[in-house]
mmCIF file of C-alpha atoms and ligand atoms in Angstrom:
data_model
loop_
_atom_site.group_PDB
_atom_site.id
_atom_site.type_symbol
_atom_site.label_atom_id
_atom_site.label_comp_id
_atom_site.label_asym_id
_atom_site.label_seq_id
_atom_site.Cartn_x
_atom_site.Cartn_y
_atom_site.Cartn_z
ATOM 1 C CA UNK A 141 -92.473 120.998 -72.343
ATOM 2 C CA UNK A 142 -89.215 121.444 -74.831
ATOM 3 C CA UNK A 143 -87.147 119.300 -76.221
ATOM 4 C CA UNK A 144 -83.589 120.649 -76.286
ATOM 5 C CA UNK A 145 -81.956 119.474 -78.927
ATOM 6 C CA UNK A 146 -77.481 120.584 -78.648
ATOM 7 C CA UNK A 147 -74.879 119.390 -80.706
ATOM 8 C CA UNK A 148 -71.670 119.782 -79.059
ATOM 9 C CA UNK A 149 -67.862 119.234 -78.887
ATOM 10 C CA UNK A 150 -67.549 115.571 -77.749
ATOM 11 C CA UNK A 151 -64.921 116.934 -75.010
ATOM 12 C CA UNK A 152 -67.819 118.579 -73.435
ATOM 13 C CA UNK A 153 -70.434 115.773 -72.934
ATOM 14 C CA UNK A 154 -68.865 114.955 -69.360
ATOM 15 C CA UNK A 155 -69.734 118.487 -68.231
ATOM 16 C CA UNK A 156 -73.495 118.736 -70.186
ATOM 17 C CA UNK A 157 -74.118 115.656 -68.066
ATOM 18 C CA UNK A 158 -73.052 117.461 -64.923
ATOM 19 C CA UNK A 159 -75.101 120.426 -65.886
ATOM 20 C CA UNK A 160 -78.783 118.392 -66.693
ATOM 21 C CA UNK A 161 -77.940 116.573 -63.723
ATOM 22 C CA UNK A 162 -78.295 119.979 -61.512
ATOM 23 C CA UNK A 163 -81.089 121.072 -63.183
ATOM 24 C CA UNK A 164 -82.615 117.344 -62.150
ATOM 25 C CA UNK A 165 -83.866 116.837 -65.795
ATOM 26 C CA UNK A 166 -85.430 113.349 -66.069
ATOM 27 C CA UNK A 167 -83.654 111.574 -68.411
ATOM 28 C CA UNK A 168 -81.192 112.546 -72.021
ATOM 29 C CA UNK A 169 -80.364 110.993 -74.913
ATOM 30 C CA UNK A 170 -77.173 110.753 -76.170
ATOM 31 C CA UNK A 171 -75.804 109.630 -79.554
ATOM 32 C CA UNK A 172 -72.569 110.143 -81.334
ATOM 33 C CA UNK A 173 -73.082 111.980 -84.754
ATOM 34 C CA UNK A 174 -70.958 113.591 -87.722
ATOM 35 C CA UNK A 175 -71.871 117.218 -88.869
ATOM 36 C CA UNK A 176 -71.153 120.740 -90.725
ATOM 37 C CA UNK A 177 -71.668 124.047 -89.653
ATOM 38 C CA UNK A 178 -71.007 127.253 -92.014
ATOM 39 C CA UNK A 179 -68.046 126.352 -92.331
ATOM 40 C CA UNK A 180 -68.778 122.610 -93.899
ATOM 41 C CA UNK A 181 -66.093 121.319 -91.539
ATOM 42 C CA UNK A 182 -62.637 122.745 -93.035
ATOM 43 C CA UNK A 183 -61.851 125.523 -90.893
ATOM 44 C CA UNK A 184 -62.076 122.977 -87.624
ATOM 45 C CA UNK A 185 -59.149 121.130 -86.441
ATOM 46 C CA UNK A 186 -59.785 117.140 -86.474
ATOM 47 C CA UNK A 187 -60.818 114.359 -88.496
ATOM 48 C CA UNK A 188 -61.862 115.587 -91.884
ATOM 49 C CA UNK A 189 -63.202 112.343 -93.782
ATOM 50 C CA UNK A 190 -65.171 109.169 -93.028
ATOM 51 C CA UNK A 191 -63.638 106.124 -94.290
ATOM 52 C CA UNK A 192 -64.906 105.168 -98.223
ATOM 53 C CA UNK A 193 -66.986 108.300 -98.232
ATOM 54 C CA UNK A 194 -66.096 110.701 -100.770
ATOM 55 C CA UNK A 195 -67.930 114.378 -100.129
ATOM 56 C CA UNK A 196 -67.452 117.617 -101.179
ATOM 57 C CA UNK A 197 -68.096 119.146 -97.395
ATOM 58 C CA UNK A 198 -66.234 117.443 -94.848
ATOM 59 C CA UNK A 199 -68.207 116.141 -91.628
ATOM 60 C CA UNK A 200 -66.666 116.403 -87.911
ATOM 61 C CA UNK A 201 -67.593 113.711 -85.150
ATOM 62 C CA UNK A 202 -70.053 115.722 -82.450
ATOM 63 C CA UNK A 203 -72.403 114.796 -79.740
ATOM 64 C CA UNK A 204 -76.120 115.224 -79.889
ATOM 65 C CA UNK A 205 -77.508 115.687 -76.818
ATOM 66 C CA UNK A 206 -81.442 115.241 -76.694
ATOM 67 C CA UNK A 207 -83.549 115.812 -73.644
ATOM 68 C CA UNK A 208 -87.061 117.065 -72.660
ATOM 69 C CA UNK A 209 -87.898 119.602 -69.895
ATOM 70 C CA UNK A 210 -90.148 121.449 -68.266
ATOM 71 C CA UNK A 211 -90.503 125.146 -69.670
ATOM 72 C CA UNK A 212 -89.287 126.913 -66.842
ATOM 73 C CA UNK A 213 -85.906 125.415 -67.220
ATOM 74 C CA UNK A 214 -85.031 126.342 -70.656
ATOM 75 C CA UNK A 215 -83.591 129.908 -70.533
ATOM 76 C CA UNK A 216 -81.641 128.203 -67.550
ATOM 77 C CA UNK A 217 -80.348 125.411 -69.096
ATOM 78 C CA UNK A 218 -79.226 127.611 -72.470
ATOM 79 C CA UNK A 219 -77.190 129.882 -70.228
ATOM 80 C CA UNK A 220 -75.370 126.991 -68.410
ATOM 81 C CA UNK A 221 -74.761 125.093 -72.101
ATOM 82 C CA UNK A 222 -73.621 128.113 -73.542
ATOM 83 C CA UNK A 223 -71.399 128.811 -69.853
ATOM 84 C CA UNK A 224 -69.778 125.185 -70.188
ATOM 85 C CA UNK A 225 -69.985 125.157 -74.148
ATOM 86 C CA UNK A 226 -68.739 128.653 -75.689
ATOM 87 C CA UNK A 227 -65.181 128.307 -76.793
ATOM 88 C CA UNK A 228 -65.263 131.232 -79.031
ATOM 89 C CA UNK A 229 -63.871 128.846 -81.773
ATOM 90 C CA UNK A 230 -65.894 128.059 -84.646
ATOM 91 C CA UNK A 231 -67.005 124.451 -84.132
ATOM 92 C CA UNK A 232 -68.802 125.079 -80.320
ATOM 93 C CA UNK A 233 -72.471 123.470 -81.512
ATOM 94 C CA UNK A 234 -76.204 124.351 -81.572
ATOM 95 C CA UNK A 235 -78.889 124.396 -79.477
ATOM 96 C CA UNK A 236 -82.399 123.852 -81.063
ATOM 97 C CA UNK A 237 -85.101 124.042 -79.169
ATOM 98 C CA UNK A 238 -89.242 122.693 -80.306
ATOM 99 C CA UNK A 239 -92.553 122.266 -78.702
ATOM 100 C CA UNK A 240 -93.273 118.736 -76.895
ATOM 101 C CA UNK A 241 -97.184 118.240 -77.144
ATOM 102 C CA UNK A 242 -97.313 115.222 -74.776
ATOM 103 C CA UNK A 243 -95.158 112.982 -72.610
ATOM 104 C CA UNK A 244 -95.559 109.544 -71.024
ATOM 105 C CA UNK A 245 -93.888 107.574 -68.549
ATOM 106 C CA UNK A 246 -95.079 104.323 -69.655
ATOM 107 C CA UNK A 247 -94.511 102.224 -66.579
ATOM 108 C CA UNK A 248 -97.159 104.058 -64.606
ATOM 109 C CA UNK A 249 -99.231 105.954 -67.180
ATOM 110 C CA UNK A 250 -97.940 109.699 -65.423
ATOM 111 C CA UNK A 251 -98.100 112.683 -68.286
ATOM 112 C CA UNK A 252 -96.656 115.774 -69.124
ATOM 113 C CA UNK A 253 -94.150 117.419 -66.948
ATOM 114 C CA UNK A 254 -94.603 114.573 -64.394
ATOM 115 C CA UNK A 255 -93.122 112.057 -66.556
ATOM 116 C CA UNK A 256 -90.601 113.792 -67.773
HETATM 117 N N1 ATP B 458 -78.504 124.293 -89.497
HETATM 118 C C1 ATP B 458 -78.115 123.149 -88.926
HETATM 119 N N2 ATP B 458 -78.905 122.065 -89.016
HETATM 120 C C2 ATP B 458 -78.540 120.892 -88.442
HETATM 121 N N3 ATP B 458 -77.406 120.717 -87.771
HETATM 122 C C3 ATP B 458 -76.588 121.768 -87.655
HETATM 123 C C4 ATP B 458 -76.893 123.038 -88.238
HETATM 124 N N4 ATP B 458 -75.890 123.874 -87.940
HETATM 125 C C5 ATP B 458 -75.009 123.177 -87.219
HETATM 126 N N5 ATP B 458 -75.410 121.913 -87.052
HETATM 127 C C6 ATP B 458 -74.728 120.855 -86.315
HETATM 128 O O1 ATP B 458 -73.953 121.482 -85.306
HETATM 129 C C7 ATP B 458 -72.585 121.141 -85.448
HETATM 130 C C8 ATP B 458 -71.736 122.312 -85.048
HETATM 131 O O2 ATP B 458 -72.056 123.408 -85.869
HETATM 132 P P1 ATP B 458 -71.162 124.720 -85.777
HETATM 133 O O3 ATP B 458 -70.951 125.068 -84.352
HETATM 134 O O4 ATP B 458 -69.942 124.554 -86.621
HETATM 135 O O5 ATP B 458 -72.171 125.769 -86.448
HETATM 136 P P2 ATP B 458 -71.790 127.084 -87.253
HETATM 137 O O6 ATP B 458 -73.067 127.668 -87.731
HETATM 138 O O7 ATP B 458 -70.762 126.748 -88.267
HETATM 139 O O8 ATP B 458 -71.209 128.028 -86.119
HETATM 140 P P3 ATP B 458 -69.667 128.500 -85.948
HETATM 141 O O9 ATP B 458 -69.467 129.586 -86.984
HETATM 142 O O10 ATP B 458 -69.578 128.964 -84.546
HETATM 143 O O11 ATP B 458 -68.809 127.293 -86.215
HETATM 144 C C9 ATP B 458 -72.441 120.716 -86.876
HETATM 145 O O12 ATP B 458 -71.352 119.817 -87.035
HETATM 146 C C10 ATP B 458 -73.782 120.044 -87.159
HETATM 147 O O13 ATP B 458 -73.749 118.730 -86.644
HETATM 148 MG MG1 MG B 459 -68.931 125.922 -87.776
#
């Protein structure tokens, strides 16, 4: 198992949904965020500051997409982000991907890929 870990443009969460859906992936999580890339947020369009919170590197509002699947789907599921995702604009998000030792669906006990 993987965890898949994609911070994106929150104008593309609709369509990431859409996408894990058709792959059938078990579950996501999804949480609002603020972030910097290389370019510590001034060459993006949007909101550059968080209210009372002086920094020198501005942070942009993105969507962190979490969700664990099976192996076999993760070359898959990195060319469909990347379809859905790629603006060619600075600003389009991550992907980062780890190992997932274990996995438990804890209403019946099931492990590994089965309760994902
Ligand atoms: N190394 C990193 N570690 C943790 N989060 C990161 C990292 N790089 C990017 N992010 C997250 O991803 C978001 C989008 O990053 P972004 O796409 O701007 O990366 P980039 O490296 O600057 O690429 P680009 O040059 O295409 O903009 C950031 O706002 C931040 O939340
Ligand atoms: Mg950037």
């Amino acid at each position: 198992m993987k965890e898949l870990v994609m911070i994106i443009r929150p104008e593309k969460l609709e369509a990431i949904k859409k996408i894990l859906d058709e792959i059938n992936c078990g579950g996501m999580t999804i949480s609002t965020v603020m972030g910097c890339g290389t370019q510590k947020g001034v060459a993006e369009q949007g909101v550059n500051e968080i209210k009372g919170l002086k920094t020198t590197i501005n942070l942009l509002p993105k969507i962190r997409v979490e969700v664990v699947v099976d192996d076999r789907n993760v070359e898959e599921l990195i060319l469909k982000v990347r379809e859905i995702c790629a603006t060619n604009h600075v600003g389009d998000g991550k992907i980062f991907v780890r190992n997932i030792e274990e996995a438990i669906r804890i209403r019946t006990g099931e492990r590994g890929n089965k309760a994902l």
